[in-house]
Tab-separated table of C-alpha atoms and ligand atoms in Angstrom:
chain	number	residue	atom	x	y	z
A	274	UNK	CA	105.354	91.756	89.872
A	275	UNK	CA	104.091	95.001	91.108
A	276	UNK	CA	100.433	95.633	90.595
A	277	UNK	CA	99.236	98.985	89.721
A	278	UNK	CA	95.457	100.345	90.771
A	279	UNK	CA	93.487	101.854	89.175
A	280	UNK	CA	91.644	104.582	90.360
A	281	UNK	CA	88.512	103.027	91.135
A	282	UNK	CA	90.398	100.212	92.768
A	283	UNK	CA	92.071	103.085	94.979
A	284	UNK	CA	88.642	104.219	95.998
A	285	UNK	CA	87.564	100.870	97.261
A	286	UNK	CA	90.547	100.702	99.391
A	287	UNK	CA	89.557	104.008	100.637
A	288	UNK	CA	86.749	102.262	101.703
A	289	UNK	CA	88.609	99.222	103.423
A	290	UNK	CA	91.072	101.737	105.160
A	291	UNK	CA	88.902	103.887	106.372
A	292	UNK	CA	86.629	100.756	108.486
A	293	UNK	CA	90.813	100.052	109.854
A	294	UNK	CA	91.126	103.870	111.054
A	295	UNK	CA	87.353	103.928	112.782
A	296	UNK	CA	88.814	100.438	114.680
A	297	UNK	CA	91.677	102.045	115.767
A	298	UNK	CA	89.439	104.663	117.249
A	299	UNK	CA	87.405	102.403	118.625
A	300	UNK	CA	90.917	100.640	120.557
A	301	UNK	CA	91.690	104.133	121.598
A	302	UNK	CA	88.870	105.421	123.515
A	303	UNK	CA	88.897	101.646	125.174
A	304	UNK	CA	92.422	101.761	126.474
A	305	UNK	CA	92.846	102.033	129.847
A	306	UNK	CA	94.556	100.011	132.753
A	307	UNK	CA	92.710	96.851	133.247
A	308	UNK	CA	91.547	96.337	129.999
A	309	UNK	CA	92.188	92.864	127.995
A	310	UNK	CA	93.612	92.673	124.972
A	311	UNK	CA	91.272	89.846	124.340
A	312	UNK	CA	88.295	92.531	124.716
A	313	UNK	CA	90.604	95.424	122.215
A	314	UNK	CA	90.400	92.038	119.730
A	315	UNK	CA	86.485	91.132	120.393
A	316	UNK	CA	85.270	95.231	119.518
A	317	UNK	CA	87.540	95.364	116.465
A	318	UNK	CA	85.937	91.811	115.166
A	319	UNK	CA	82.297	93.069	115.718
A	320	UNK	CA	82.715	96.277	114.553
A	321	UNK	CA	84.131	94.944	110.938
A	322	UNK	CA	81.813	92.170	110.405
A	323	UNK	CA	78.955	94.971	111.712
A	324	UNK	CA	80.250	96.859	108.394
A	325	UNK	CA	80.084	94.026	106.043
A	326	UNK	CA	84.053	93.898	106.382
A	327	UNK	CA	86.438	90.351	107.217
A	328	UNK	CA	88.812	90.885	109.724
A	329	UNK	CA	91.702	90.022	107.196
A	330	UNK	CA	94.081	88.812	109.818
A	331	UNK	CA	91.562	86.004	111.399
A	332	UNK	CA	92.508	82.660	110.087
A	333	UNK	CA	95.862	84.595	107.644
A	334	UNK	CA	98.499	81.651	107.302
A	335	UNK	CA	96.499	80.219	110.512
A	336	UNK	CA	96.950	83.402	112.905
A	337	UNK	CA	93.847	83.151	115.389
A	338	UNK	CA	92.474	86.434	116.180
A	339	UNK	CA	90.847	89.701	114.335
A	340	UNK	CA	93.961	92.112	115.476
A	341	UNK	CA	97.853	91.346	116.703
A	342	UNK	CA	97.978	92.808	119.756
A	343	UNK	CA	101.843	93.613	121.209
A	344	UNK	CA	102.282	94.797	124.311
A	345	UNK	CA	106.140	96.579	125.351
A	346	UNK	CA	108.723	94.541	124.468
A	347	UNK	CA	106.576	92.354	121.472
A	348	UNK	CA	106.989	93.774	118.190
A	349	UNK	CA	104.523	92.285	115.724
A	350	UNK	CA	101.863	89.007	115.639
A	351	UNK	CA	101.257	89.494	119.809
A	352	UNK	CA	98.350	87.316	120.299
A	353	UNK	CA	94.690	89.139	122.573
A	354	UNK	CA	94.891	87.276	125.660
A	355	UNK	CA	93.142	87.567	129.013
A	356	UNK	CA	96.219	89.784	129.731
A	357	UNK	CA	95.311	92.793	131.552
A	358	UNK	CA	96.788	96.495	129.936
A	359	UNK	CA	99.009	97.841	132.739
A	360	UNK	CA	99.581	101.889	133.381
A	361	UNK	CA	102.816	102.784	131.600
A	362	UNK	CA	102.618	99.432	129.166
A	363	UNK	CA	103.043	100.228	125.624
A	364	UNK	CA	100.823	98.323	123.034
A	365	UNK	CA	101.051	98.294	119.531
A	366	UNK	CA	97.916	97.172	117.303
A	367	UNK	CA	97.695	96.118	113.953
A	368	UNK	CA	94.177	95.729	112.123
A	369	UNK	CA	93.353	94.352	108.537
A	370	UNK	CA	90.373	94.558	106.715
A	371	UNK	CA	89.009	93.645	103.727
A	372	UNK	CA	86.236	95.264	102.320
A	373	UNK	CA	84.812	94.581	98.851
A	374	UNK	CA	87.418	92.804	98.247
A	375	UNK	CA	90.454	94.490	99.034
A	376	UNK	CA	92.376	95.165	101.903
A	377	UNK	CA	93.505	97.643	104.009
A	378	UNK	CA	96.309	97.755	107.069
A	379	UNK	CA	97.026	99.965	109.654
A	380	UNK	CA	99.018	99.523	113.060
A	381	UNK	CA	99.230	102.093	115.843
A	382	UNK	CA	101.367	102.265	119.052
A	383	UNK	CA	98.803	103.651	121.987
A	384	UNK	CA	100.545	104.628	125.496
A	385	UNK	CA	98.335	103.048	128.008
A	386	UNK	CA	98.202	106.214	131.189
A	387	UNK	CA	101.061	107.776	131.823
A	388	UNK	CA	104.468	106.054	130.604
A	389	UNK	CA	107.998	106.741	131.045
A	390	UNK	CA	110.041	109.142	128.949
A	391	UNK	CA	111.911	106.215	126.957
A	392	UNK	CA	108.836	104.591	125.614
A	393	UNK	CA	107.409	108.020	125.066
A	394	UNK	CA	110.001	108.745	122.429
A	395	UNK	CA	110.460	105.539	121.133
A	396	UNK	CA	106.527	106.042	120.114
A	397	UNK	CA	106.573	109.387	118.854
A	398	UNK	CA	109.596	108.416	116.806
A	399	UNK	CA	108.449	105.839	115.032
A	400	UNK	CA	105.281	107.957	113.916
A	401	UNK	CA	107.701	110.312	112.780
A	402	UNK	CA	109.999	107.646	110.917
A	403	UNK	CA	106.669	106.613	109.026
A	404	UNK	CA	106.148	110.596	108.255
A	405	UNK	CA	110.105	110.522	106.957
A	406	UNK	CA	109.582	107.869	104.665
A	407	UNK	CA	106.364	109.112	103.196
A	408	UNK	CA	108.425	112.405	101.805
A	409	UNK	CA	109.596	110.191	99.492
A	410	UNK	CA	106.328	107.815	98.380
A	411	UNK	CA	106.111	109.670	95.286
A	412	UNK	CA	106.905	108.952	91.479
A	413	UNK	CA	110.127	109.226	90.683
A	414	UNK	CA	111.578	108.493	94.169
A	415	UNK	CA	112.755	104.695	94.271
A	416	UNK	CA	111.243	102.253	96.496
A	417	UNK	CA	114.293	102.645	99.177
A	418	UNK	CA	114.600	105.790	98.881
A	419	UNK	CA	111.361	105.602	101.699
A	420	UNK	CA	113.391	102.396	103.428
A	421	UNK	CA	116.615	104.954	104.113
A	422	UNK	CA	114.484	107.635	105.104
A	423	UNK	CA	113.165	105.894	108.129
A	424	UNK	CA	116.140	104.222	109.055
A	425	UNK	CA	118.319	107.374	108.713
A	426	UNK	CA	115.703	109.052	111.501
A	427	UNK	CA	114.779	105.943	113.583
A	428	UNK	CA	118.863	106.006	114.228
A	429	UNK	CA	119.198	109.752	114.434
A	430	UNK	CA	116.945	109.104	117.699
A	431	UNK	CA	118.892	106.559	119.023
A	432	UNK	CA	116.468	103.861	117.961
A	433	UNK	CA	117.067	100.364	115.653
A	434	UNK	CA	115.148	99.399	113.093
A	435	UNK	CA	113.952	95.554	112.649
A	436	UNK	CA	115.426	93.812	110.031
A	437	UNK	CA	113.193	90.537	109.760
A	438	UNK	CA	109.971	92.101	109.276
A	439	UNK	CA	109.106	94.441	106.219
A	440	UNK	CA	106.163	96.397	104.939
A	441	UNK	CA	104.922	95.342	101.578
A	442	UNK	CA	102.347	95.868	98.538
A	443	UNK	CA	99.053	95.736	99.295
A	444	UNK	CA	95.539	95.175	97.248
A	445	UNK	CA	93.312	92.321	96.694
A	446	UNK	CA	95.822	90.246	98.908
A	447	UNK	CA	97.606	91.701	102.506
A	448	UNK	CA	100.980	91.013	101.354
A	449	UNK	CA	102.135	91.789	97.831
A	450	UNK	CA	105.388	92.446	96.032
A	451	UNK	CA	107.261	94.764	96.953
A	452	UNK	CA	108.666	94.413	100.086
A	453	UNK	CA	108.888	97.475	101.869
A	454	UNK	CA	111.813	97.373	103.803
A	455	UNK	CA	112.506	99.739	106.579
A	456	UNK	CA	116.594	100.019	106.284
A	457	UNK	CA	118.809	99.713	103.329
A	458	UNK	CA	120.581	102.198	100.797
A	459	UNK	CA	119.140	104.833	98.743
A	460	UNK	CA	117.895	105.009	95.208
A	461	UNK	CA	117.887	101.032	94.923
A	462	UNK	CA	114.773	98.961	93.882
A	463	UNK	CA	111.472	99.820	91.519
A	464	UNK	CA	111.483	103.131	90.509
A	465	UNK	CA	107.331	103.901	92.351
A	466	UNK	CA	105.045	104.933	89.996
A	467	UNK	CA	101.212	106.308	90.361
A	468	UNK	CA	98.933	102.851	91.314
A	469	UNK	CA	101.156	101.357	93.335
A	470	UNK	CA	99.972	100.832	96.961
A	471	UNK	CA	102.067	99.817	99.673
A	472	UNK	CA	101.563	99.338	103.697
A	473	UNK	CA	104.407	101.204	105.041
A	474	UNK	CA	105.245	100.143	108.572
A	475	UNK	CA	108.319	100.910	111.077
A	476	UNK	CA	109.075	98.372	113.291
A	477	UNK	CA	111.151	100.211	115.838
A	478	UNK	CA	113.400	99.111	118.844
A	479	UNK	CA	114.373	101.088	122.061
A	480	UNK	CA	116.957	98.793	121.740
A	481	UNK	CA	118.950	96.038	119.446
A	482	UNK	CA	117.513	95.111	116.334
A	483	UNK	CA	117.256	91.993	116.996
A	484	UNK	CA	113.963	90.169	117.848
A	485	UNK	CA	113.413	86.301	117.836
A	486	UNK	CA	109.491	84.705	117.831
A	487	UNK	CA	107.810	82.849	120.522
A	488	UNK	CA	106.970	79.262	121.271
A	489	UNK	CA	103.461	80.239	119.812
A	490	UNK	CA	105.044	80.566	116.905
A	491	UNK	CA	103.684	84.206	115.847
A	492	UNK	CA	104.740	86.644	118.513
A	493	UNK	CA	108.010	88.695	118.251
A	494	UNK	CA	109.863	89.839	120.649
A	495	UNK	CA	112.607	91.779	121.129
A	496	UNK	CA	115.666	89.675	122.511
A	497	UNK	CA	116.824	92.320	124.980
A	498	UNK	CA	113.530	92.918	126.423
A	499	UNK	CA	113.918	96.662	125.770
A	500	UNK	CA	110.381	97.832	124.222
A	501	UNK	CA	109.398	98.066	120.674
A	502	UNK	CA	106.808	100.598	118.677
A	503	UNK	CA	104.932	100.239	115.463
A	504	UNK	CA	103.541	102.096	112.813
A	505	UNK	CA	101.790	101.521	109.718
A	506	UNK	CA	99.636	102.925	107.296
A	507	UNK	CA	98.214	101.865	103.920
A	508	UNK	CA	99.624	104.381	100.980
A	509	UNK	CA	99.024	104.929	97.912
A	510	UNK	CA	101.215	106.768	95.000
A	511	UNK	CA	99.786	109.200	92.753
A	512	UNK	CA	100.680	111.725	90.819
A	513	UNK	CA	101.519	114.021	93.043
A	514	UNK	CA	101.279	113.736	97.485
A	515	UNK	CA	101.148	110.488	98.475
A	516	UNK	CA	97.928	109.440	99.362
A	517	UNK	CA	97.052	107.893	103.347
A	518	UNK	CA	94.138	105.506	102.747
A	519	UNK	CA	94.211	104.372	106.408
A	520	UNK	CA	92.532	107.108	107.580
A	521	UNK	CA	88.873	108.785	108.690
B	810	MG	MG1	99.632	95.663	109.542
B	811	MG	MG1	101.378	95.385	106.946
């Protein structure tokens, strides 16, 4: 079941998203060669609990840390470590929050210096995927209509699309129904409507599409080693422009 917000709800998330766009910020201006992931993960963590907010991903089915940190060719769920960032690594972030009780979820691809012209696209194009499949997060579109849109331009570009991981509904919990896939068919699945709020969130290979998960048991990888992008923000349908809650 699909559940709607309300208006009020929407503005709390507002709230929630916008604590997950100032972290972000805060991760970009600390990016730099010889950084630690582990340190990107410690700032996020005392910035939210500094705004009354629970790092939503600390302690989620058991994952350890405050953001997933994935560096090149990880995908999703890379764990902070005293890994140092490397000029021309890639390294995608995802942060939760919740805030008053609901959440919200954001993940950004940052280019650490200067980088080479393949992971340079693959980065810009998955922002742009996300910004495809947003033209149609609007009543009366159908939920895949948004899943064909980014797979149609992620493979215009050369670029595959992961199949194991999906975005989804989000609220009072992380992960709610729908899944959002990013591949599939047009006009299949729930017609959206206005109060529906989903995390929409390319997972994007320079490569294959396929990815298999480490001995950790969280991190994803891609299997030919070829690097990997994300992007994600938390949306919401309205009745008109679909709204970005993720954001300043
Ligand atoms: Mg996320
Ligand atoms: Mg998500």
């Amino acid at each position: 079941m699909i559940i709607l917000k309300t208006r009020r709800e929407i503005e709390i998330m507002k709230k929630a998203g916008r604590l997950v766009a100032q972290s972000h910020e805060l991760v970009r201006k600390n990016i730099k060669p010889g950084v630690t992931t582990k340190e990107l993960d410690r700032l996020v963590d005392d910035f939210l609990k500094s705004q009354n907010a629970i790092p939503t991903f600390k302690g989620y089915n058991g994952f350890p840390f405050s953001i997933c940190a994935s560096v090149n060719e990880e995908v999703v769920h890379g764990f902070p470590s005293d890994r140092e960032l490397r000029e021309g690594d890639i390294i995608s972030v995802d942060i939760g929050a919740t805030f008053e009780g609901y959440v919200g979820d954001s993940a950004k691809t940052f280019l650490v210096g200067e980088v080479d012209e393949e992971k340079k696209h693959l980065v810009e194009a998955t922002k742009q995927c996300f910004y495809e499949g947003i033209k149609y997060a609007k009543a009366s579109y159908r939920l895949s209509d948004i899943s064909h849109a980014i797979q149609a331009y992620a493979e215009s570009q050369g670029l595959s699309v992961v199949r194991d991981y999906v975005g989804h509904g989000v609220g009072k919990k992380m992960h709610e129904s729908p899944q959002v896939p990013n591949f599939g068919k047009p006009n299949k699945g729930p017609r959206l409507q206005e109060g529906m709020v989903l995390a929409i969130e390319p997972m994007i290979n320079a490569g294959v599409y396929n990815v298999k998960v480490l001995e950790n048991n969280w991190t994803v990888v891609t299997v030919d080693g070829k690097p990997s992008a994300h992007y994600e923000h938390t949306v919401a349908i309205t009745d008109g422009e679909p709204e970005l809650l993720t954001v300043i």
